[in-house]
Amino acid sequence: MTTNATGGSQPPRQTSRADTTPDPAPGSAGVPAPAGDTEPVPTGGREPVPTGDREPGTSDGREPGTSKDAEATPATDARRDTGTKAEATPDRDEALPGRDDKASRRGKDDRSEATQDKTGRDQTDNDKTAQGKTDRDKDGKDKDGEDKTGTSEDGASKAGPGKDDKAGTGSAASEADRKDTAVEADPWTSFAPAPEPVPGRPRRAARATGRFLVHEWTLAVVASLALAVGMTWPTLRYPLYTLPMDYWDPSLQAWQMAWSGHALRTDPGQLFHSNTFFPEPWSFAFSDMLLGYAPAGLIGSGPDAAVLRYNIMFVLAHAMATFGAYVLARQLGAGRIGSAVAGVSYTYAPWLLAQAGHLHIVSNGGIPLALAMLARGHGWSLRHGYRPERRRVGWAYAGWMVAAWQLSLGFGIGLVFAYVLAAILLVSAVVWFWRRRTVRHPFGRKLFVADLVGGLLFAAVGALLAVPYFKVAELHPNAERTIGDIDVYSPPASGFFTAPAQSWIWGGLHEGARATLSWSPEMTLLPGFVLYALAAGGLFFSVWRLRHRLLLLAGVLVTMVLAMGTRFFDGTFTYAPLFEYLPGFNGLRTPGRMMLWTTLLLGVLAAGAVSAFAERVREISADRVPSWPSPWLRAATLLPLLLVTVEGLNDMPHPVVPEQPVAMRTVDGPLLVLPSGQNQDQPVMLWSTSRFQQVVNGGSGFTPRQLDDVRRVTVAFPDRTSVDYLRTLGVRNVVVLRDQIVGTPWEVTVDAPVDQLGITRQQVGNAVVFRL
């Protein structure tokens, strides 16, 4: 401890890594003292220099040309009165010839930390306002004669009146000055590895792209697409000429996408008043509209584009269903393999093969995807419960938007989805009001607003889409379903174990069982025997808690009972109350489609079992040396996924779409195409996509009475009664297809004389055109 002239303790000078030379002798002009938190030590208080720190070329550790009184302050001093600790920073480099790098105790407090030695070591400067290294001679001046030390040549400080003179008085530095001093450099940084160079923008973009490509969700999307192409093959083999399953309902739905795009592009006000079923209004709402696919309808025109569009959307619908169920299972807490089982089983369940001709039923991926987004937005999972720190308001908004989009595809499955969401909202509201007694804002105000806005958006979309259906129900009372219609399509209990004919494995084996069903396409409801087995195992061995397994089992049983319609004790206490009291349920004629929810719940149960099995395999592998699963264990974890995939293979036909007659590209409307019928009119709707002229023909879930009258009256066409009736409706042309009238009354009348009827006849391609 050194003592100043007044007898008080003087805090020691804190040396920097570059400051290893002795202090200058009294009266000599020195360079600025190194930055630190303490005042420099006066010249009168010297401490011995360790012998190991002597500079080369001297015998007593002093710099050549300096006196013995100018000794260096040792770097190993202990804590002083200031409470700071000076670190030992010996520097064995020699001083540059002709320069004096010794710090002056009388110098003004400078912002620079160290000077560069002769080896070219870089200056360590932590103060942004410090100056660079300057060459100084032994009298403390710049080579140009300018004093850079903050003192005059006679040793007087340059500081003006009122300023703290740190060089001559040895008084303590102010608190503000101590905060401004630079932090000493760590001596061990010299041994640190060179910092990694900052990558440029192209490299950063490449790294971000690489991370995106190997992300789990990216891989899941790619795998879903690849699996969809393979499982629906040969849908994309001849996408311009064939349609999966048949060319009746797929032709109708291909026209629906084409019409919605055409209407949005030309006259959105006529969207619900289509060019078919002339002169009926609101004809676009005679069946599920697939309005959510309208953006795809903006691309291309004509029947070929419509068929191609349908095939692409058919494959994408399968991919989205797989991805949506996978994401839902992952959000609930299942592992990757278990979630893959849930996704594949949900999309390629055998019973769905019978629905392959109904794109509005196959397009169900928005249901699990919206539920996953809503669960993620609310920070909830089945395995971990509610975690407020994981709430994401943006995911909640996205979930409601996807739910609204799913509803726009049709009420066939969207109506039940809407009621499921309403039930979830009701339960969530009850939980919210219950928990708010003990926890303030358990769901968060922003999340509550998101649910309110999203729920209103979903309800608004549903209400707007319901308006044309209410108009149709008002104008066509025969479109309303009865409980007797539900009984026709209600499957028995044996339907849950019967596969449709399109199943590659079970189709031929279950031919006898299908013969006992009155309407097998809607009564073969087998979700898969492998899925049954995995779900049953999930009741006893699973990552889900016991109460959750029981709730999932209850959901499976309830949805199965509802899928049976009136076959479960006549539906008196099950389906019938829903049919009578829930709005919109009387428009659903096929209760067997409730099997969609049964399959999803079974998939979640199976995902819990497979995930638990995969975790057990990892635990066993951790005890092995090396800790890596054997090939047999790895194959065992993939076996459930493989079995579910194989059971979903199909033997689906892909018929060629009937070629468009030349007359459909040249004849104006309104026109009638004969022969007319439910199956014959759906390709006619597809053919009309070239010009979208008005046609009397049309096929949907019901037949309007006027179209039924047209078909009945025109059986004898051309005759006076049929011609007058068509003129009354405003029909201008009639097209009779020669290749379809074999065995019909038109086979004889197509060449009958028409001179007395005031009409003309013209052969156009393979069709005969009658102009009224």
mmCIF file with all atom_site columns, N, CA and C in Angstrom, residues 324-335 338-340 342-343 372 544 603-604 607:
data_model
loop_
_atom_site.group_PDB
_atom_site.id
_atom_site.type_symbol
_atom_site.label_atom_id
_atom_site.label_alt_id
_atom_site.label_comp_id
_atom_site.label_asym_id
_atom_site.label_entity_id
_atom_site.label_seq_id
_atom_site.pdbx_PDB_ins_code
_atom_site.Cartn_x
_atom_site.Cartn_y
_atom_site.Cartn_z
_atom_site.occupancy
_atom_site.B_iso_or_equiv
_atom_site.pdbx_formal_charge
_atom_site.auth_seq_id
_atom_site.auth_comp_id
_atom_site.auth_asym_id
_atom_site.auth_atom_id
_atom_site.pdbx_PDB_model_num
ATOM 1  N N  . GLY A 1 324 ? -52.618 -33.213 -42.178 1.00 0.00 ? 324 GLY A N  1
ATOM 2  C CA . GLY A 1 324 ? -53.428 -32.658 -41.107 1.00 0.00 ? 324 GLY A CA 1
ATOM 3  C C  . GLY A 1 324 ? -53.550 -33.593 -39.923 1.00 0.00 ? 324 GLY A C  1
ATOM 4  N N  . ALA A 1 325 ? -53.799 -34.875 -40.170 1.00 0.00 ? 325 ALA A N  1
ATOM 5  C CA . ALA A 1 325 ? -53.904 -35.832 -39.066 1.00 0.00 ? 325 ALA A CA 1
ATOM 6  C C  . ALA A 1 325 ? -52.553 -36.033 -38.388 1.00 0.00 ? 325 ALA A C  1
ATOM 7  N N  . TYR A 1 326 ? -51.476 -35.999 -39.162 1.00 0.00 ? 326 TYR A N  1
ATOM 8  C CA . TYR A 1 326 ? -50.140 -36.114 -38.563 1.00 0.00 ? 326 TYR A CA 1
ATOM 9  C C  . TYR A 1 326 ? -49.861 -34.940 -37.628 1.00 0.00 ? 326 TYR A C  1
ATOM 10 N N  . VAL A 1 327 ? -50.156 -33.738 -38.092 1.00 0.00 ? 327 VAL A N  1
ATOM 11 C CA . VAL A 1 327 ? -49.912 -32.545 -37.279 1.00 0.00 ? 327 VAL A CA 1
ATOM 12 C C  . VAL A 1 327 ? -50.772 -32.566 -36.025 1.00 0.00 ? 327 VAL A C  1
ATOM 13 N N  . LEU A 1 328 ? -52.011 -33.001 -36.144 1.00 0.00 ? 328 LEU A N  1
ATOM 14 C CA . LEU A 1 328 ? -52.875 -33.068 -34.964 1.00 0.00 ? 328 LEU A CA 1
ATOM 15 C C  . LEU A 1 328 ? -52.324 -34.036 -33.931 1.00 0.00 ? 328 LEU A C  1
ATOM 16 N N  . ALA A 1 329 ? -51.913 -35.214 -34.358 1.00 0.00 ? 329 ALA A N  1
ATOM 17 C CA . ALA A 1 329 ? -51.362 -36.185 -33.413 1.00 0.00 ? 329 ALA A CA 1
ATOM 18 C C  . ALA A 1 329 ? -50.080 -35.668 -32.771 1.00 0.00 ? 329 ALA A C  1
ATOM 19 N N  . ARG A 1 330 ? -49.244 -34.975 -33.544 1.00 0.00 ? 330 ARG A N  1
ATOM 20 C CA . ARG A 1 330 ? -48.029 -34.402 -32.979 1.00 0.00 ? 330 ARG A CA 1
ATOM 21 C C  . ARG A 1 330 ? -48.337 -33.324 -31.960 1.00 0.00 ? 330 ARG A C  1
ATOM 22 N N  . GLN A 1 331 ? -49.328 -32.488 -32.259 1.00 0.00 ? 331 GLN A N  1
ATOM 23 C CA . GLN A 1 331 ? -49.700 -31.445 -31.317 1.00 0.00 ? 331 GLN A CA 1
ATOM 24 C C  . GLN A 1 331 ? -50.282 -32.028 -30.033 1.00 0.00 ? 331 GLN A C  1
ATOM 25 N N  . LEU A 1 332 ? -50.988 -33.122 -30.157 1.00 0.00 ? 332 LEU A N  1
ATOM 26 C CA . LEU A 1 332 ? -51.547 -33.759 -28.966 1.00 0.00 ? 332 LEU A CA 1
ATOM 27 C C  . LEU A 1 332 ? -50.469 -34.424 -28.114 1.00 0.00 ? 332 LEU A C  1
ATOM 28 N N  . GLY A 1 333 ? -49.303 -34.707 -28.688 1.00 0.00 ? 333 GLY A N  1
ATOM 29 C CA . GLY A 1 333 ? -48.210 -35.250 -27.904 1.00 0.00 ? 333 GLY A CA 1
ATOM 30 C C  . GLY A 1 333 ? -47.681 -36.586 -28.372 1.00 0.00 ? 333 GLY A C  1
ATOM 31 N N  . ALA A 1 334 ? -48.109 -37.078 -29.517 1.00 0.00 ? 334 ALA A N  1
ATOM 32 C CA . ALA A 1 334 ? -47.637 -38.366 -30.019 1.00 0.00 ? 334 ALA A CA 1
ATOM 33 C C  . ALA A 1 334 ? -46.267 -38.197 -30.675 1.00 0.00 ? 334 ALA A C  1
ATOM 34 N N  . GLY A 1 335 ? -45.548 -39.321 -30.821 1.00 0.00 ? 335 GLY A N  1
ATOM 35 C CA . GLY A 1 335 ? -44.269 -39.317 -31.511 1.00 0.00 ? 335 GLY A CA 1
ATOM 36 C C  . GLY A 1 335 ? -44.442 -39.278 -33.010 1.00 0.00 ? 335 GLY A C  1
ATOM 37 N N  . GLY A 1 338 ? -45.877 -42.670 -34.432 1.00 0.00 ? 338 GLY A N  1
ATOM 38 C CA . GLY A 1 338 ? -47.288 -42.765 -34.046 1.00 0.00 ? 338 GLY A CA 1
ATOM 39 C C  . GLY A 1 338 ? -48.152 -41.772 -34.786 1.00 0.00 ? 338 GLY A C  1
ATOM 40 N N  . SER A 1 339 ? -47.659 -40.554 -34.990 1.00 0.00 ? 339 SER A N  1
ATOM 41 C CA . SER A 1 339 ? -48.418 -39.556 -35.733 1.00 0.00 ? 339 SER A CA 1
ATOM 42 C C  . SER A 1 339 ? -48.555 -39.952 -37.197 1.00 0.00 ? 339 SER A C  1
ATOM 43 N N  . ALA A 1 340 ? -47.508 -40.571 -37.748 1.00 0.00 ? 340 ALA A N  1
ATOM 44 C CA . ALA A 1 340 ? -47.608 -41.042 -39.129 1.00 0.00 ? 340 ALA A CA 1
ATOM 45 C C  . ALA A 1 340 ? -48.681 -42.116 -39.260 1.00 0.00 ? 340 ALA A C  1
ATOM 46 N N  . ALA A 1 342 ? -51.366 -42.309 -37.440 1.00 0.00 ? 342 ALA A N  1
ATOM 47 C CA . ALA A 1 342 ? -52.648 -41.604 -37.388 1.00 0.00 ? 342 ALA A CA 1
ATOM 48 C C  . ALA A 1 342 ? -52.963 -40.943 -38.722 1.00 0.00 ? 342 ALA A C  1
ATOM 49 N N  . GLY A 1 343 ? -51.957 -40.334 -39.367 1.00 0.00 ? 343 GLY A N  1
ATOM 50 C CA . GLY A 1 343 ? -52.201 -39.663 -40.636 1.00 0.00 ? 343 GLY A CA 1
ATOM 51 C C  . GLY A 1 343 ? -52.570 -40.617 -41.750 1.00 0.00 ? 343 GLY A C  1
ATOM 52 N N  . ALA A 1 372 ? -55.575 -28.907 -34.967 1.00 0.00 ? 372 ALA A N  1
ATOM 53 C CA . ALA A 1 372 ? -54.177 -28.821 -34.516 1.00 0.00 ? 372 ALA A CA 1
ATOM 54 C C  . ALA A 1 372 ? -53.751 -27.370 -34.337 1.00 0.00 ? 372 ALA A C  1
ATOM 55 N N  . TRP A 1 544 ? -50.890 -41.715 -23.680 1.00 0.00 ? 544 TRP A N  1
ATOM 56 C CA . TRP A 1 544 ? -51.992 -40.922 -23.145 1.00 0.00 ? 544 TRP A CA 1
ATOM 57 C C  . TRP A 1 544 ? -52.337 -41.392 -21.736 1.00 0.00 ? 544 TRP A C  1
ATOM 58 N N  . GLY A 1 603 ? -57.386 -43.362 -34.807 1.00 0.00 ? 603 GLY A N  1
ATOM 59 C CA . GLY A 1 603 ? -56.011 -43.034 -35.160 1.00 0.00 ? 603 GLY A CA 1
ATOM 60 C C  . GLY A 1 603 ? -55.257 -42.398 -33.998 1.00 0.00 ? 603 GLY A C  1
ATOM 61 N N  . VAL A 1 604 ? -55.915 -41.552 -33.218 1.00 0.00 ? 604 VAL A N  1
ATOM 62 C CA . VAL A 1 604 ? -55.258 -40.944 -32.054 1.00 0.00 ? 604 VAL A CA 1
ATOM 63 C C  . VAL A 1 604 ? -54.938 -42.008 -31.003 1.00 0.00 ? 604 VAL A C  1
ATOM 64 N N  . ALA A 1 607 ? -52.010 -43.903 -32.313 1.00 0.00 ? 607 ALA A N  1
ATOM 65 C CA . ALA A 1 607 ? -50.791 -43.104 -32.212 1.00 0.00 ? 607 ALA A CA 1
ATOM 66 C C  . ALA A 1 607 ? -50.213 -43.150 -30.810 1.00 0.00 ? 607 ALA A C  1
#
